[in-house]
Amino acid sequence: MKMTSGLLALSVALTSTSAFAEELSVVGSWSGLPLHKQFEKPFWDEKMPAASDGGITANLTTHDQMGINGGDVFRMLGQGVFDVGMTVADYAVSDAPALEGLDVPLIATDADSALAMVEAARPLIDDIFMDVFNAKVLGVAPYPPQVVFCNAEIAALEDLKGKKIRASGRMTGKLLEALGAEAVSISFGEVTGALQKGVVDCAVTGAGSGYSAGWWEVSTHLMPIPLGGWDPVVTAMNLDRWNSLSAADQALIQEAVEAELKAPAWEMAQNALETDIACLTGNGDCPGEKRGMTLVEASEADFDTARELLVSEVLPDWASRSGGDWGQRWNDTVGEVTGVQIPLN
């Protein structure tokens, strides 16, 4: 009888302990790029378990390892296919056009101003993810500025006119069209072949991403103007899964994402562009192998031209497509921080 009672007590203790343990199924962004390798993977494999004393662990993969499109991540997250999803916000704009307002080209030229823009947009992002994707936003981390790789001779922004260019997001595509280029929608993984075969003349992505993916092998000229914004990556949790957690676990996860994933990624982004340009062009200090792309510096006139088109054509088009009061909400939040106002009728 004593042995039976002891086994029962042990069983209850084990059951009680497991009730407080949480294993999250997590889908990260591109497996081969620095954001995942340097920040997402160490966070979910090591830092989150350490912060929770082993109480919160993760079964981590990425959307490309799963063989699903980036645009499916938040849709599947909302359906409860996995617990946490991380991918580029621009991949989800077909489901939520208002989400384009998170990543506006040319406004932020450094990480501090990009972070300020994202923080101002957080109330908008939170509402979109709750209403459209049944998800709770945990944090937003950046890729470096999205710049222009060309497998063609260019010397200024006006040389993009008439060229077929892979855009990193819908708003970037609209800006390229306003500049006279032809915006082409191609997934990141298909760009190398498209540049090599002449399907596109140029493509927009982060300088570090292009370096890691070998775009320097199939392109000759680099223009480091942030025509694609910063391609923010949103980390979000299925709302039902979030609500199933204790208040203590919710606070622990939120604080850990903020301190151990989001903050280090933004800190790294501040100096990433300069290093990435050095590695791609061979000019300056590079911790890896230097390449030999031709650097094409955008002039002040280039910036002025692109920004005028952004404010007069691209942003009003976005506000119209988003509908409702999204344009005004953007003006009242992101616009106040950046000093950019969308002309609204």
PDB file of N, CA, C and O in Angstrom, residues 28 46 54 76 143 156 175 180 219 241 304 319 322:
ATOM      1  N   GLY A  28      11.005  29.645 -38.616  1.00  0.00           N
ATOM      2  CA  GLY A  28      11.814  30.838 -38.769  1.00  0.00           C
ATOM      3  C   GLY A  28      11.871  31.331 -40.207  1.00  0.00           C
ATOM      4  O   GLY A  28      11.293  30.746 -41.119  1.00  0.00           O
ATOM      5  N   GLU A  46      18.766  28.125 -27.701  1.00  0.00           N
ATOM      6  CA  GLU A  46      19.568  28.292 -26.492  1.00  0.00           C
ATOM      7  C   GLU A  46      19.023  29.342 -25.519  1.00  0.00           C
ATOM      8  O   GLU A  46      18.835  29.064 -24.331  1.00  0.00           O
ATOM      9  N   GLY A  54      14.644  26.014 -18.802  1.00  0.00           N
ATOM     10  CA  GLY A  54      14.200  24.806 -19.480  1.00  0.00           C
ATOM     11  C   GLY A  54      12.699  24.634 -19.553  1.00  0.00           C
ATOM     12  O   GLY A  54      12.212  23.646 -20.110  1.00  0.00           O
ATOM     13  N   MET A  76      -0.760  30.139 -42.216  1.00  0.00           N
ATOM     14  CA  MET A  76      -0.731  28.848 -41.531  1.00  0.00           C
ATOM     15  C   MET A  76      -0.618  29.026 -40.020  1.00  0.00           C
ATOM     16  O   MET A  76      -1.173  28.243 -39.249  1.00  0.00           O
ATOM     17  N   TYR A 143      15.981  43.032 -41.584  1.00  0.00           N
ATOM     18  CA  TYR A 143      17.092  42.736 -42.475  1.00  0.00           C
ATOM     19  C   TYR A 143      17.790  44.081 -42.708  1.00  0.00           C
ATOM     20  O   TYR A 143      17.217  45.144 -42.430  1.00  0.00           O
ATOM     21  N   ALA A 156      23.398  55.761 -62.407  1.00  0.00           N
ATOM     22  CA  ALA A 156      22.530  56.633 -61.622  1.00  0.00           C
ATOM     23  C   ALA A 156      21.148  55.992 -61.524  1.00  0.00           C
ATOM     24  O   ALA A 156      20.844  55.012 -62.215  1.00  0.00           O
ATOM     25  N   LEU A 175       7.110  51.745 -56.409  1.00  0.00           N
ATOM     26  CA  LEU A 175       8.102  52.813 -56.564  1.00  0.00           C
ATOM     27  C   LEU A 175       8.945  52.584 -57.811  1.00  0.00           C
ATOM     28  O   LEU A 175       9.225  53.528 -58.567  1.00  0.00           O
ATOM     29  N   GLY A 180       9.861  54.242 -63.700  1.00  0.00           N
ATOM     30  CA  GLY A 180       9.929  53.841 -65.099  1.00  0.00           C
ATOM     31  C   GLY A 180      10.475  52.453 -65.330  1.00  0.00           C
ATOM     32  O   GLY A 180      10.687  52.044 -66.480  1.00  0.00           O
ATOM     33  N   SER A 219      25.679  39.322 -60.793  1.00  0.00           N
ATOM     34  CA  SER A 219      25.410  40.750 -60.971  1.00  0.00           C
ATOM     35  C   SER A 219      26.719  41.512 -60.893  1.00  0.00           C
ATOM     36  O   SER A 219      27.688  41.046 -60.289  1.00  0.00           O
ATOM     37  N   ARG A 241      -2.791  29.933 -29.010  1.00  0.00           N
ATOM     38  CA  ARG A 241      -1.669  29.368 -28.240  1.00  0.00           C
ATOM     39  C   ARG A 241      -1.173  30.371 -27.210  1.00  0.00           C
ATOM     40  O   ARG A 241      -0.868  29.998 -26.063  1.00  0.00           O
ATOM     41  N   ASP A 304      16.099  62.689 -53.955  1.00  0.00           N
ATOM     42  CA  ASP A 304      14.999  63.650 -54.038  1.00  0.00           C
ATOM     43  C   ASP A 304      13.939  63.194 -55.034  1.00  0.00           C
ATOM     44  O   ASP A 304      12.729  63.289 -54.766  1.00  0.00           O
ATOM     45  N   ALA A 319      -2.532  53.950 -49.544  1.00  0.00           N
ATOM     46  CA  ALA A 319      -3.642  54.343 -48.676  1.00  0.00           C
ATOM     47  C   ALA A 319      -4.978  54.018 -49.324  1.00  0.00           C
ATOM     48  O   ALA A 319      -5.920  53.553 -48.661  1.00  0.00           O
ATOM     49  N   SER A 322      -5.479  50.182 -49.297  1.00  0.00           N
ATOM     50  CA  SER A 322      -5.714  49.665 -47.945  1.00  0.00           C
ATOM     51  C   SER A 322      -7.130  49.952 -47.483  1.00  0.00           C
ATOM     52  O   SER A 322      -7.727  49.178 -46.742  1.00  0.00           O
TER      53      SER A 322
END
